[in-house]
Coordinates of C-alpha atoms in Angstrom, one line a residue:
X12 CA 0.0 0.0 0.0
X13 CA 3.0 2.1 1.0
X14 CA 4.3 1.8 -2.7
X15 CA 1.0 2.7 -4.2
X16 CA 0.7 6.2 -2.1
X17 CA 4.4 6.6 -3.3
X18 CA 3.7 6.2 -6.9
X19 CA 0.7 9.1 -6.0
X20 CA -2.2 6.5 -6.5
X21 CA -4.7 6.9 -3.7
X22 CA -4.2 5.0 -0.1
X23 CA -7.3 3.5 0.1
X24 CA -10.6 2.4 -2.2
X25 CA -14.1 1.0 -1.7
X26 CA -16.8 1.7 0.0
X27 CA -16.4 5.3 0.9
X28 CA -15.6 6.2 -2.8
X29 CA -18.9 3.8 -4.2
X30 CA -21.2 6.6 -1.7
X31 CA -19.3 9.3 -3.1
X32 CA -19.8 8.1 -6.7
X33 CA -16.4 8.3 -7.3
X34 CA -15.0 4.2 -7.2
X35 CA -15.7 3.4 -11.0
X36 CA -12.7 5.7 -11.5
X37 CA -10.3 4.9 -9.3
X38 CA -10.7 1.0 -10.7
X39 CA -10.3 2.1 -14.4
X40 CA -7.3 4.1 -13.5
X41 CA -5.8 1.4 -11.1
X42 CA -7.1 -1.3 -12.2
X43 CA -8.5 -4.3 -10.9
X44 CA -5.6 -5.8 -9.0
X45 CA -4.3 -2.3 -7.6
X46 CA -7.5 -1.3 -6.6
X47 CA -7.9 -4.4 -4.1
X48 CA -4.5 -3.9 -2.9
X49 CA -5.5 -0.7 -1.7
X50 CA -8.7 -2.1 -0.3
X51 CA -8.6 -1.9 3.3
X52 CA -11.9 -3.8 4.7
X53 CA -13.7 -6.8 3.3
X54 CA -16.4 -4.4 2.4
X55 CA -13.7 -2.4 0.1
X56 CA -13.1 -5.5 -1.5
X57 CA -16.6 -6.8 -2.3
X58 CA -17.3 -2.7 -3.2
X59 CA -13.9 -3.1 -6.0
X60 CA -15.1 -6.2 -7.1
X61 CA -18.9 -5.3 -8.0
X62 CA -17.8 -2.2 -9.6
X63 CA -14.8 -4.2 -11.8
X64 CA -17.7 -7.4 -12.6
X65 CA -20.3 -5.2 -13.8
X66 CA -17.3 -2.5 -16.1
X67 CA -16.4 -5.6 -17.5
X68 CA -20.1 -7.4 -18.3
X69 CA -19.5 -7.5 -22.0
X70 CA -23.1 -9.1 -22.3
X71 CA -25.2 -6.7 -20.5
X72 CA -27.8 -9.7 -19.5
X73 CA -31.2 -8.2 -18.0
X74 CA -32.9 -9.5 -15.7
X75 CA -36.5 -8.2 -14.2
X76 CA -38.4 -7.8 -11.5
X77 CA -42.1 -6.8 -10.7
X78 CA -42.1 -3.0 -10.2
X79 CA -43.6 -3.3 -7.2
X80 CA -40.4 -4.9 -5.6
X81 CA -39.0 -1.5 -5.8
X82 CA -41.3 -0.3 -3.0
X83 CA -41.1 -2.8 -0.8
X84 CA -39.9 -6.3 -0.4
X85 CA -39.4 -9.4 0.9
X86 CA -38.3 -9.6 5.0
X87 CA -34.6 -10.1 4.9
X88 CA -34.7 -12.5 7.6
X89 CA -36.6 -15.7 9.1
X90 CA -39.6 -14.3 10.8
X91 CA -41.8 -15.9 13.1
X92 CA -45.5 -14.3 12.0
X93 CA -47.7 -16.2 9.7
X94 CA -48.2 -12.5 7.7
X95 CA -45.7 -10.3 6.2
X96 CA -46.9 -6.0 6.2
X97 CA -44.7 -3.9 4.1
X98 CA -45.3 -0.3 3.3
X99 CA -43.6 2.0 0.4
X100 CA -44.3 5.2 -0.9
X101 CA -47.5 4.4 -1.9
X102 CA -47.6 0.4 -2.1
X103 CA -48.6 -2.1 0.8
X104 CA -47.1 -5.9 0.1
X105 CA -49.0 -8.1 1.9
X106 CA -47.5 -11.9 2.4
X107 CA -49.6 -14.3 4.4
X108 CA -48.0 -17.9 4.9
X109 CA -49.4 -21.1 3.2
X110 CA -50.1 -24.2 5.4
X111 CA -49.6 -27.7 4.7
X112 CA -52.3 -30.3 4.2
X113 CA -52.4 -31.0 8.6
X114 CA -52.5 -27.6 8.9
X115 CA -48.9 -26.2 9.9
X116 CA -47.6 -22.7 8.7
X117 CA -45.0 -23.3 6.6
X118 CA -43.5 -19.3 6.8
X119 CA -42.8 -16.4 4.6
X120 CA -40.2 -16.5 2.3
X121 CA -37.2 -14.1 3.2
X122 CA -33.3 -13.6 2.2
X123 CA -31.5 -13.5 -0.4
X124 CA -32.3 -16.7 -1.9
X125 CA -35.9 -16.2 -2.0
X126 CA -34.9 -13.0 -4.0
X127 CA -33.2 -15.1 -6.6
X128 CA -36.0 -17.6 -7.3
X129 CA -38.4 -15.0 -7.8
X130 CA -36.0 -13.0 -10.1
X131 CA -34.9 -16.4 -12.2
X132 CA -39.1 -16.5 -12.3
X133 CA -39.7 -13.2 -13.3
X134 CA -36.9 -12.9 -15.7
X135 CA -37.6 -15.7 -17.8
X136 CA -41.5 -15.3 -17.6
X137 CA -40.6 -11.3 -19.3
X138 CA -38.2 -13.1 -21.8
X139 CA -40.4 -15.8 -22.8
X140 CA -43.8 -14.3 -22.4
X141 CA -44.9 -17.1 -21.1
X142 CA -46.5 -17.9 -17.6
X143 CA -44.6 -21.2 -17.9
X144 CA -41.4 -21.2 -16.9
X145 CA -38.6 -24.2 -17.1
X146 CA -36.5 -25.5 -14.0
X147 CA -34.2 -28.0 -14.2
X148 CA -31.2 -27.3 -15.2
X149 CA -31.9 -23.9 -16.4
X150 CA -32.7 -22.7 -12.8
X151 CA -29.8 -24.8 -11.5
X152 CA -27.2 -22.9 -14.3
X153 CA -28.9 -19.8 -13.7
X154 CA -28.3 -19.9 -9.4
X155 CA -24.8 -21.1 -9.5
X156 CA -24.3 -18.2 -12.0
X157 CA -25.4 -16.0 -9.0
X158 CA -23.0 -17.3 -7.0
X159 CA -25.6 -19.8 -4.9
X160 CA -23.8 -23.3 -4.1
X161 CA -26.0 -26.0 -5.0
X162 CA -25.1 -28.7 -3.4
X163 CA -25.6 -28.9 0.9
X164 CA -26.6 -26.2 2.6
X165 CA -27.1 -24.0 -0.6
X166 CA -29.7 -26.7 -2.0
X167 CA -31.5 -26.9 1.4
X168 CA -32.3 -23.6 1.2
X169 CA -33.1 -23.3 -2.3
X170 CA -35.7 -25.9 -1.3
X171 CA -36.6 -24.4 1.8
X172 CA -37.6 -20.9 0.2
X173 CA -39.3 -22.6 -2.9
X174 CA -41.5 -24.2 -0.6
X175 CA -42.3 -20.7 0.9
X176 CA -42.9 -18.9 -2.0
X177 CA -44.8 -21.6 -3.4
X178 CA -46.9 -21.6 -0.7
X179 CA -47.6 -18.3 0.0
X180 CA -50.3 -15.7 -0.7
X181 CA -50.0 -11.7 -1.6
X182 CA -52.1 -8.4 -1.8
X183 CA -50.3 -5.6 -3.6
X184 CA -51.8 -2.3 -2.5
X185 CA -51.5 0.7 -4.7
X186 CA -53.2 3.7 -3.3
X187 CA -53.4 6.6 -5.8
X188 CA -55.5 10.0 -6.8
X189 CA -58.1 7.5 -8.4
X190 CA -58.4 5.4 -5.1
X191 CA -56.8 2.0 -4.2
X192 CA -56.1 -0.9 -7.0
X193 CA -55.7 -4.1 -5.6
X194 CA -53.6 -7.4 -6.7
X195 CA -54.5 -10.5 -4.6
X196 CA -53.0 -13.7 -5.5
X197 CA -50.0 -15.7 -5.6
X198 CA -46.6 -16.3 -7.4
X199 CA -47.3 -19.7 -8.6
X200 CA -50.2 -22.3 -9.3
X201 CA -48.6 -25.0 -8.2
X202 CA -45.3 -25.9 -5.9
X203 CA -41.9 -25.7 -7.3
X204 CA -40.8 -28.6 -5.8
X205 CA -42.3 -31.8 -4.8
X206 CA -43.8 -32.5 -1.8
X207 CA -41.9 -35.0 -0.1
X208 CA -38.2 -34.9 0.2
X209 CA -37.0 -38.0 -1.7
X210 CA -33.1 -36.8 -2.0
X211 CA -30.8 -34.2 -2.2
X212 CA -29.8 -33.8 -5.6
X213 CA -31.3 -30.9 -8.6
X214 CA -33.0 -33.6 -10.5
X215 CA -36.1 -33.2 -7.9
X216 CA -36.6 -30.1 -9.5
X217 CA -39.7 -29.9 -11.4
X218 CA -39.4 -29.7 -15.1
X219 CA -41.5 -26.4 -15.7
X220 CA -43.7 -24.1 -13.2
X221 CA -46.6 -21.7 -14.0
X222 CA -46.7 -18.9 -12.6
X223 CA -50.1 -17.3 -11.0
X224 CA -52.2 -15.4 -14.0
X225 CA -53.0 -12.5 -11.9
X226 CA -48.8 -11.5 -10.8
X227 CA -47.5 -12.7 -14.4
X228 CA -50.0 -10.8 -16.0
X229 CA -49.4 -7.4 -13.7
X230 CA -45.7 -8.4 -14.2
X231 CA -45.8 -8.2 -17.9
X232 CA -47.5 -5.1 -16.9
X233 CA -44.9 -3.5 -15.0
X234 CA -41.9 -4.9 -15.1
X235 CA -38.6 -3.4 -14.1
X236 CA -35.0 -4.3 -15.7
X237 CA -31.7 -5.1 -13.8
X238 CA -28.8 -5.9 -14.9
X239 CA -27.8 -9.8 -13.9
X240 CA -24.0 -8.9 -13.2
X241 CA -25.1 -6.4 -10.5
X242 CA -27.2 -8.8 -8.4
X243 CA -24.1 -11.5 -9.1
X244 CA -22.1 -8.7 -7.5
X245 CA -24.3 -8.7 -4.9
X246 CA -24.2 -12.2 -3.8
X247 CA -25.7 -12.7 -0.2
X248 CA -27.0 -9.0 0.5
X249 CA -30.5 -9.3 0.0
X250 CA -30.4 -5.5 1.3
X251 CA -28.0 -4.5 -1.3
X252 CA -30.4 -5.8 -3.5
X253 CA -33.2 -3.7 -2.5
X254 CA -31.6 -0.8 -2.3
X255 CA -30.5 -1.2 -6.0
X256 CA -34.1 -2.4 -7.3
X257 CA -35.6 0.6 -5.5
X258 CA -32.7 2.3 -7.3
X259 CA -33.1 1.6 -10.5
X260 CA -36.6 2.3 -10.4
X261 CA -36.6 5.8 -9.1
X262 CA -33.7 7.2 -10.7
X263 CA -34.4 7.6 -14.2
X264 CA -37.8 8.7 -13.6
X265 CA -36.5 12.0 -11.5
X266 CA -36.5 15.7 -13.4
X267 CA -35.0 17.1 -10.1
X268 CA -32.6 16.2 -7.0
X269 CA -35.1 14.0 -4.6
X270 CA -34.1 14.1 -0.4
X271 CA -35.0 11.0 1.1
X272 CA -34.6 10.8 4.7
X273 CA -32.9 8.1 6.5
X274 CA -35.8 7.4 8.6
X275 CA -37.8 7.0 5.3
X276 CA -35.4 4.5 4.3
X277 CA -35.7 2.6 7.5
X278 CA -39.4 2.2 7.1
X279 CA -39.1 0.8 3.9
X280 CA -35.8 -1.3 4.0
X281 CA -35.4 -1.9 7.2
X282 CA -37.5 -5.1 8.9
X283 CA -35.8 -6.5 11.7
X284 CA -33.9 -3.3 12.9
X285 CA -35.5 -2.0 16.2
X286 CA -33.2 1.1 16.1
X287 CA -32.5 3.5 13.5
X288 CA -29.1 3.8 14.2
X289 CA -28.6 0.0 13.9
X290 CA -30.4 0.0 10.4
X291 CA -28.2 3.1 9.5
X292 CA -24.9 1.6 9.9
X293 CA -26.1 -1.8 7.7
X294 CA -28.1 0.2 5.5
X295 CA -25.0 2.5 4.6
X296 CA -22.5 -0.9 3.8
X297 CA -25.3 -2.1 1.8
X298 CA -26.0 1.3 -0.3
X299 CA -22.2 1.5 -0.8
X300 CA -22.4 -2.1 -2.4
X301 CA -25.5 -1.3 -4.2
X302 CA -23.8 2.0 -5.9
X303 CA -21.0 0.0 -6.6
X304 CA -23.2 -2.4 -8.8
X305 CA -24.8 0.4 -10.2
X306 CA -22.0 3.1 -11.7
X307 CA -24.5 4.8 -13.7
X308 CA -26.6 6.1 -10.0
X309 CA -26.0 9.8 -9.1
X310 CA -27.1 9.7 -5.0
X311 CA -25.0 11.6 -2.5
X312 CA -25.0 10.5 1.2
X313 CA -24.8 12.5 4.3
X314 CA -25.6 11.8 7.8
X315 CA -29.6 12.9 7.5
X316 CA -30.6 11.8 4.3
X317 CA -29.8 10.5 0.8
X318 CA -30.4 12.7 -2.2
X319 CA -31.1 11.0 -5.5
X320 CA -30.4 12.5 -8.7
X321 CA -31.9 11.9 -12.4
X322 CA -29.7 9.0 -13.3
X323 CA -29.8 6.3 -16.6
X324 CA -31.0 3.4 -15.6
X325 CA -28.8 0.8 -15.5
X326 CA -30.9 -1.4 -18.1
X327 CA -33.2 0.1 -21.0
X328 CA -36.9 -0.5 -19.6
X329 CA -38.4 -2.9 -22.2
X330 CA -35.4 -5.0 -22.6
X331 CA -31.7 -5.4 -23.9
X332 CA -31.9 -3.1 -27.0
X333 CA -29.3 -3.4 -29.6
X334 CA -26.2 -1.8 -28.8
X335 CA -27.3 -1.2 -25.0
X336 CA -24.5 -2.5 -23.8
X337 CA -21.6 -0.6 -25.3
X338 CA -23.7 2.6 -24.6
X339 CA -23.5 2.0 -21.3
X340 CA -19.9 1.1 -21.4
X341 CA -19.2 4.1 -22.8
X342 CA -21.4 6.1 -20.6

């Protein structure tokens, strides 16, 4: 590090320079390599190598999302209710907790894995226009793509959160000048994975799924592009991935610099933190990897509030257009 401050490069880089909007420069200058040498946390690391995976995503793969996701979201931990109450802006998500045939609450889906199902769903359910979507091997590909081990553990709860979301029923409130539009239903007609647990190995997986009528068709509706290398940047933080869906929704739709308070952001983001300051000091390492995975963002941070900017978004709205991808290189 001692060399590097010789040879006038900077001392340190990472997560301070992702909230200041200012790490996608320091790694093209230093490069890769350089700019993890003079990363001093694990969070510096992880904030170098988002910024250098999604610079260097030659493919610029989409992925989407139901827009409501980017007003509120799953819990980001195993709760203990049978129903899940979420408000944003002005959307309420609603998750109440299937039960098995004798009767047992089987939970609501949380984490980052759950968030990774539901975007392999929604992705290729926009791509194919279908409501059917193929497992197998494609979700298997896709996951370990993601950086989810699917072997052990990393199958268990792959299982464990299909069965939730399977299971589970939602309300999407939207509350609006014309009065309150409702979307009650479900993410898919039938379970992703069998019932009974006959092994541990991907072939259980079911060949294809179809997705509830009622979300796919409000999904084709509304749906909201991300780019795949940023949530594979992401790997692990479902809050990171919140904070970048919420992101890359409100953004590009800004005409004028937008102060949200941190507060605001707790009420949104921030199940399972009692205390504000606690959700602060996660919420801030999160952002940081979030507008690491997101170059394009314009957001500055201070100690009351963010202040969002009109930004690009960081994947056209109706798709991968041609060419998207070295415009936003070059951007």
């Amino acid at each position: 590090m001692n060399e590097l401050a010789d040879a006038g490069w900077p001392i340190s880089v990472g997560s301070e320079d992702a909230l200041e909007g200012r790490l996608l420069g320091k790694v093209e200058r230093l490069g890769r390599q350089r700019a993890l040498e003079a990363a001093q946390t694990s969070l510096d690391r992880r904030c170098v190598e988002a910024a250098h995976l999604v610079m260097a995503d030659e493919q610029g793969a989409p992925g989407y999302v139901h827009a409501g996701f980017a007003m509120t979201a799953l819990p980001h931990k195993r709760v203990d209710q049978a129903e899940w109450v979420r408000d944003g802006a002005d959307v309420r998500l609603r998750i109440e907790s299937g039960k098995t045939h004798a009767g047992s609450v089987v939970g609501i889906p949380y984490g980052y894995v759950a968030r990774l199902i539901l975007l392999y769903l929604q992705t290729e359910a926009i791509k194919t226009r279908s409501r059917e979507v193929e497992l197998g091997r494609s979700m298997h590909s896709w996951l370990k793509a993601m950086g989810l081990n699917s072997g052990g553990k990393g199958y268990e709860a792959v299982r464990e959160q299909s069965r939730r979301l399977s299971m589970c029923r939602l309300t999407f409130y939207r509350i609006s000048e014309n009065g309150e539009a409702v979307l009650n239903g479900s993410f898919v007609r039938e379970a992703i994975l069998p019932a009974r647990d006959t092994g541990s190995q991907m072939s259980l997986w079911r060949e294809t799924v179809l997705l509830d009528e009622v979300f796919f068709e409000s999904l084709i509706r509304h749906p909201l592009p991300v780019r795949e290398a940023a949530i594979r940047a992401m790997s692990g933080r479902s809050m990171a991935i919140d904070l970048y869906i919420w992101l890359a929704y409100r953004l590009h739709h800004l005409e004028r610099p937008t102060r949200v308070p941190w507060p605001a952001l707790h009420r949104q983001f921030g199940s399972g933190f009692t205390h504000a300051r606690q959700f602060k000091a996660h919420a801030r390492e999160a952002l940081a990897l979030a507008l690491a995975s997101y170059p394009e963002a314009r957001v500055q941070v201070d100690d009351e509030a963010l202040t969002l900017m009109p930004s690009p978004a960081p994947m056209p709205e109706r798709g991968r257009l041609p060419g998207a991808a070295a415009k936003l290189r070059a951007a």
